[in-house]
PDB file of C-alpha atoms in Angstrom:
ATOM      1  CA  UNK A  23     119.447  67.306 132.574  1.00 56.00           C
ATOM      2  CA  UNK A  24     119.913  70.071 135.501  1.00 60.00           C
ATOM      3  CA  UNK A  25     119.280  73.134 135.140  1.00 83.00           C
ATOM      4  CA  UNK A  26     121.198  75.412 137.125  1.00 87.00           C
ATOM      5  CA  UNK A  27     118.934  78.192 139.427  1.00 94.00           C
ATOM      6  CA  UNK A  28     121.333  81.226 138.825  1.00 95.00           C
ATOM      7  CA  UNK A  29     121.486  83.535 141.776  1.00 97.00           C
ATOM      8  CA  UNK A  30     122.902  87.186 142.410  1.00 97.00           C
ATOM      9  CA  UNK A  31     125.971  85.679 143.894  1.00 97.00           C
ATOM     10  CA  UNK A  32     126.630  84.090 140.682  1.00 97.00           C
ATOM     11  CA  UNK A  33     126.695  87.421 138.612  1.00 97.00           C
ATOM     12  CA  UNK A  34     128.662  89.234 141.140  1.00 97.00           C
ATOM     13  CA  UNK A  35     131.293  86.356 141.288  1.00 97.00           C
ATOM     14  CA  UNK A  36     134.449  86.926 139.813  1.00 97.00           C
ATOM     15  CA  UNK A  37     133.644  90.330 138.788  1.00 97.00           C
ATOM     16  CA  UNK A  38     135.610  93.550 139.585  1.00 98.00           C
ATOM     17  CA  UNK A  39     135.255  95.236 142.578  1.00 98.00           C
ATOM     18  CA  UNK A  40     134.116  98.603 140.511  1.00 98.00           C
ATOM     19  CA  UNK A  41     131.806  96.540 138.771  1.00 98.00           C
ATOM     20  CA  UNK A  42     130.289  95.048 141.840  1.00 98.00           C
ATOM     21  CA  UNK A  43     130.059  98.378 143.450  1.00 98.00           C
ATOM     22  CA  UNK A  44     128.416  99.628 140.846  1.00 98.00           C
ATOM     23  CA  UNK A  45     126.012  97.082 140.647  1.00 98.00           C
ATOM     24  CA  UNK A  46     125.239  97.749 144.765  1.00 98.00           C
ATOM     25  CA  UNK A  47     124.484 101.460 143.773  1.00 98.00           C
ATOM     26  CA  UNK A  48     122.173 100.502 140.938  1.00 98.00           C
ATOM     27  CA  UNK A  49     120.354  98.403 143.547  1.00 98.00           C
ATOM     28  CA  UNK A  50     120.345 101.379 146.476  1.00 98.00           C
ATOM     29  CA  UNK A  51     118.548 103.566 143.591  1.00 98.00           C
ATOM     30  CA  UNK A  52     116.206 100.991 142.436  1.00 98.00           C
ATOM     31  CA  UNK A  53     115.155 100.188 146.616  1.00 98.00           C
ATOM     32  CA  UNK A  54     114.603 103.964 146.924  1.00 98.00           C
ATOM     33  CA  UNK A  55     112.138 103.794 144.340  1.00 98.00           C
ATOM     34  CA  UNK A  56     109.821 101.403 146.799  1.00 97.00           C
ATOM     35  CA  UNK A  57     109.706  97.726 147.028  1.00 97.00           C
ATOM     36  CA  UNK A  58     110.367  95.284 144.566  1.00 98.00           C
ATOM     37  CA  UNK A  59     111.477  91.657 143.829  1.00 97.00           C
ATOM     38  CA  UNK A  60     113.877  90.300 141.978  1.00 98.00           C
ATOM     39  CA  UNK A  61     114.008  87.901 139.166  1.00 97.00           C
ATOM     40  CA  UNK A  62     117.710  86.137 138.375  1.00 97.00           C
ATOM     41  CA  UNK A  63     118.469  84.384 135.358  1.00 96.00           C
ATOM     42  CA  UNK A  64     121.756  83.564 133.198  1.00 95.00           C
ATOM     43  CA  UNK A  65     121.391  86.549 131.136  1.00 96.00           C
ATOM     44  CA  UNK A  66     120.758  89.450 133.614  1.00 97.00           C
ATOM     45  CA  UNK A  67     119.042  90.382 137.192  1.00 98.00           C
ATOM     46  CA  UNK A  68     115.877  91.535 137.309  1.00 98.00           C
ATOM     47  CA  UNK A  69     114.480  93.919 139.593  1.00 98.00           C
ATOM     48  CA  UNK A  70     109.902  93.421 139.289  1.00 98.00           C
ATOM     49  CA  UNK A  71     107.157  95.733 140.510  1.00 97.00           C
ATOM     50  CA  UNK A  72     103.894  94.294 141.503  1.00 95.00           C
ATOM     51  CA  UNK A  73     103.047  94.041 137.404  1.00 94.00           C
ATOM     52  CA  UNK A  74     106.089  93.646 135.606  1.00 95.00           C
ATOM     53  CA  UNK A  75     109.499  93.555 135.782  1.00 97.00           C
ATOM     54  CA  UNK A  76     110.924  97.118 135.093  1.00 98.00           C
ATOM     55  CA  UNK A  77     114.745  97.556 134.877  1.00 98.00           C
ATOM     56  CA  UNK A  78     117.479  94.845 135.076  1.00 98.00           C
ATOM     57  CA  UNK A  79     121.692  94.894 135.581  1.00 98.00           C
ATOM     58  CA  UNK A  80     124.739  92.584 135.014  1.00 98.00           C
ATOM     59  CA  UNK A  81     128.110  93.655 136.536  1.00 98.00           C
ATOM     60  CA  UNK A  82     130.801  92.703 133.289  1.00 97.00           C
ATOM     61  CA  UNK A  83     134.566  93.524 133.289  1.00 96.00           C
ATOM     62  CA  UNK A  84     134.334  97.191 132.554  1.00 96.00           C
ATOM     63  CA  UNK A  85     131.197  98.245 134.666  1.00 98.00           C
ATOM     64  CA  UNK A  86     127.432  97.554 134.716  1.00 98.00           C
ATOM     65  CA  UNK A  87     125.145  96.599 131.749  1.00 98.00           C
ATOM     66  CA  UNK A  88     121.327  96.321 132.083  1.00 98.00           C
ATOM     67  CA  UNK A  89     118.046  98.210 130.897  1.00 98.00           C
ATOM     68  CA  UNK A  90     115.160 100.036 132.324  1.00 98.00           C
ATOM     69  CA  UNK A  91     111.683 100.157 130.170  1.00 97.00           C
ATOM     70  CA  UNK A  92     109.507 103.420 130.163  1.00 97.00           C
ATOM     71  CA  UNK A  93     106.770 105.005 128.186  1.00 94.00           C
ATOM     72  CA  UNK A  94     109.393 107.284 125.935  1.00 95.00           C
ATOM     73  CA  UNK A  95     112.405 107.569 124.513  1.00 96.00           C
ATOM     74  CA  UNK A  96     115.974 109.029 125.780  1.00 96.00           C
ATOM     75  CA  UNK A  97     118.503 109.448 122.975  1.00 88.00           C
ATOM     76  CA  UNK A  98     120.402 112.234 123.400  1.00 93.00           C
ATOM     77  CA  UNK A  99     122.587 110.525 126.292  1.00 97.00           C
ATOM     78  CA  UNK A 100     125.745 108.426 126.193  1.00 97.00           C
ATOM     79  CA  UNK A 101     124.811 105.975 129.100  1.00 98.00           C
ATOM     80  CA  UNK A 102     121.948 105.180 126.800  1.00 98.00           C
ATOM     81  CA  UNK A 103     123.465 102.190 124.059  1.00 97.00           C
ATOM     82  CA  UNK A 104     120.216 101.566 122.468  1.00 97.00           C
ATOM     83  CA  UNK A 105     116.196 102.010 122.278  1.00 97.00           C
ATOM     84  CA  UNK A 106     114.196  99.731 120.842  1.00 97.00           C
ATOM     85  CA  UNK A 107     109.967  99.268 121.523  1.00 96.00           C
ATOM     86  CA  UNK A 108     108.655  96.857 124.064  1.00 91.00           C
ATOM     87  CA  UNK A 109     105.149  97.708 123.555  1.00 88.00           C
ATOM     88  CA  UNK A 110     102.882 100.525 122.153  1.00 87.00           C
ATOM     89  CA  UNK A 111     103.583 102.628 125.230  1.00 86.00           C
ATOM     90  CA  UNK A 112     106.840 101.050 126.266  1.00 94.00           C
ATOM     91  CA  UNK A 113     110.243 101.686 125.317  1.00 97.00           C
ATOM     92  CA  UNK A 114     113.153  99.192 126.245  1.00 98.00           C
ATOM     93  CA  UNK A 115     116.446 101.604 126.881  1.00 98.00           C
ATOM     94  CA  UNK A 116     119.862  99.578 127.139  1.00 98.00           C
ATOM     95  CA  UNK A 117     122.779 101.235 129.496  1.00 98.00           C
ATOM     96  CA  UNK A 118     126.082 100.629 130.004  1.00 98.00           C
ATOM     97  CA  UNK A 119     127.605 102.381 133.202  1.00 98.00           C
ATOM     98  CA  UNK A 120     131.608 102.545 133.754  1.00 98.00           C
ATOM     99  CA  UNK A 121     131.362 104.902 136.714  1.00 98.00           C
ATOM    100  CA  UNK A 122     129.234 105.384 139.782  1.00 97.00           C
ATOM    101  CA  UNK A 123     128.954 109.357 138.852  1.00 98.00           C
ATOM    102  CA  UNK A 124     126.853 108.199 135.887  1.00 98.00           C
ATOM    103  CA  UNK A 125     124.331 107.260 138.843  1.00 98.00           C
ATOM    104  CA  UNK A 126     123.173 110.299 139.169  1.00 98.00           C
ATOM    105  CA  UNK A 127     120.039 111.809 139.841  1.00 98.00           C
ATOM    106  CA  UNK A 128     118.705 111.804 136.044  1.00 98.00           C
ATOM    107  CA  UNK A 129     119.489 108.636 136.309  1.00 98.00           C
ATOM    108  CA  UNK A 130     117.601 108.062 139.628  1.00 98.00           C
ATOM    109  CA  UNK A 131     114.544 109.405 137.850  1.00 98.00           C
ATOM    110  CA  UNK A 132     114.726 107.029 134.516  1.00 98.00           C
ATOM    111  CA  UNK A 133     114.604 104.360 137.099  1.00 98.00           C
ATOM    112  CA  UNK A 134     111.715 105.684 139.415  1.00 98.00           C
ATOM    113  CA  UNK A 135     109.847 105.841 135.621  1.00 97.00           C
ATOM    114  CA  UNK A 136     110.651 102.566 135.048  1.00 98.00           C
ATOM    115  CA  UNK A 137     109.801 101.959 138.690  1.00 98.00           C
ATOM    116  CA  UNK A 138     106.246 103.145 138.005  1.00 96.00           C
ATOM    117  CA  UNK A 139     105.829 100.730 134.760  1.00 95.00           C
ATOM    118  CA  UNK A 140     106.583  97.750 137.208  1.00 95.00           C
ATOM    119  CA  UNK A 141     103.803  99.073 139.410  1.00 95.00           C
ATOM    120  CA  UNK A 142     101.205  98.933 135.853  1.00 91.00           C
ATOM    121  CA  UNK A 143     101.486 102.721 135.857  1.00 84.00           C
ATOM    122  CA  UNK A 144     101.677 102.702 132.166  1.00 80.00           C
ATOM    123  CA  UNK A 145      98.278 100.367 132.074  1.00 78.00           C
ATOM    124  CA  UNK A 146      96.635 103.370 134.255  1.00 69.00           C
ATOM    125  CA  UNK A 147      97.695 106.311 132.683  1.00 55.00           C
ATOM    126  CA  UNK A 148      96.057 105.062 129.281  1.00 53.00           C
ATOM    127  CA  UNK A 149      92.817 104.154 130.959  1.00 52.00           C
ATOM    128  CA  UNK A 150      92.295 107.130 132.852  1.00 50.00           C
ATOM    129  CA  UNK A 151      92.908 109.068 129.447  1.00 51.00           C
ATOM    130  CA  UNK A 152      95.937 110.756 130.732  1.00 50.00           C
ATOM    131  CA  UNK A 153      98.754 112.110 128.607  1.00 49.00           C
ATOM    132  CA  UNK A 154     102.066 109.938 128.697  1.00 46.00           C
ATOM    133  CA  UNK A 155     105.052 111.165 131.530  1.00 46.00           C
ATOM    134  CA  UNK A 156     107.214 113.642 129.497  1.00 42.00           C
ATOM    135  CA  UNK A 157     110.856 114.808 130.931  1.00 39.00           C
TER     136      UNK A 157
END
């Protein structure tokens, strides 16, 4: 049986143009963050530091899906569709975005968080005995 390799191309085709733009933005804040790779499957895109994948989107109908994992919680924000824990340190947050004003900076900084977990920065903050990154 094939199995198909599922590539950007194939999540962005078909898919509104708001959508699509939206997804494009995502990316522009995730590649300020540093570099990165990506890892594509059926269910989402995934963007990976050097330790772990951090944060991942989907474009769908009415904007952009995806989720970003860092070491607390946000709940008091309507981008934010769920929490659940990853780890001991890590929290997985799921977003849904309808509009590329939700983008914003406080956004921006979730994802450099989550940008830091994909480097292992949650692994070195508990062995040097630091205290967890607090907003």
């Amino acid at each position: 049986m094939d199995q198909k390799t599922w590539t950007i191309d194939d999540h962005l085709e078909g898919k509104p143009d708001t959508s699509v733009a939206l997804y494009h933005e995502f990316i522009r804040l995730v590649e300020a963050c540093g570099p990165f790779t990506y890892a594509v499957s059926k269910g989402m895109i995934t963007v990976k530091g050097t330790r772990r994948g951090f944060a991942g989107a989907k474009p769908v109908a009415r904007g952009l899906r995806g989720y970003f994992d860092i070491q607390r919680t946000i709940s008091d924000d309507a981008r934010i569709t769920s929490v659940s824990p990853y780890t001991k340190r890590l929290y997985v947050h799921a977003f849904r975005i309808s509009d590329v004003a939700e983008l914003d900076e406080q956004f921006a900084g979730w994802l450099r968080e989550a940008y830091e977990v994909g480097q292992g920065g949650h692994l070195r903050a508990s062995r040097e005995g630091r205290p967890r990154h607090e907003m």
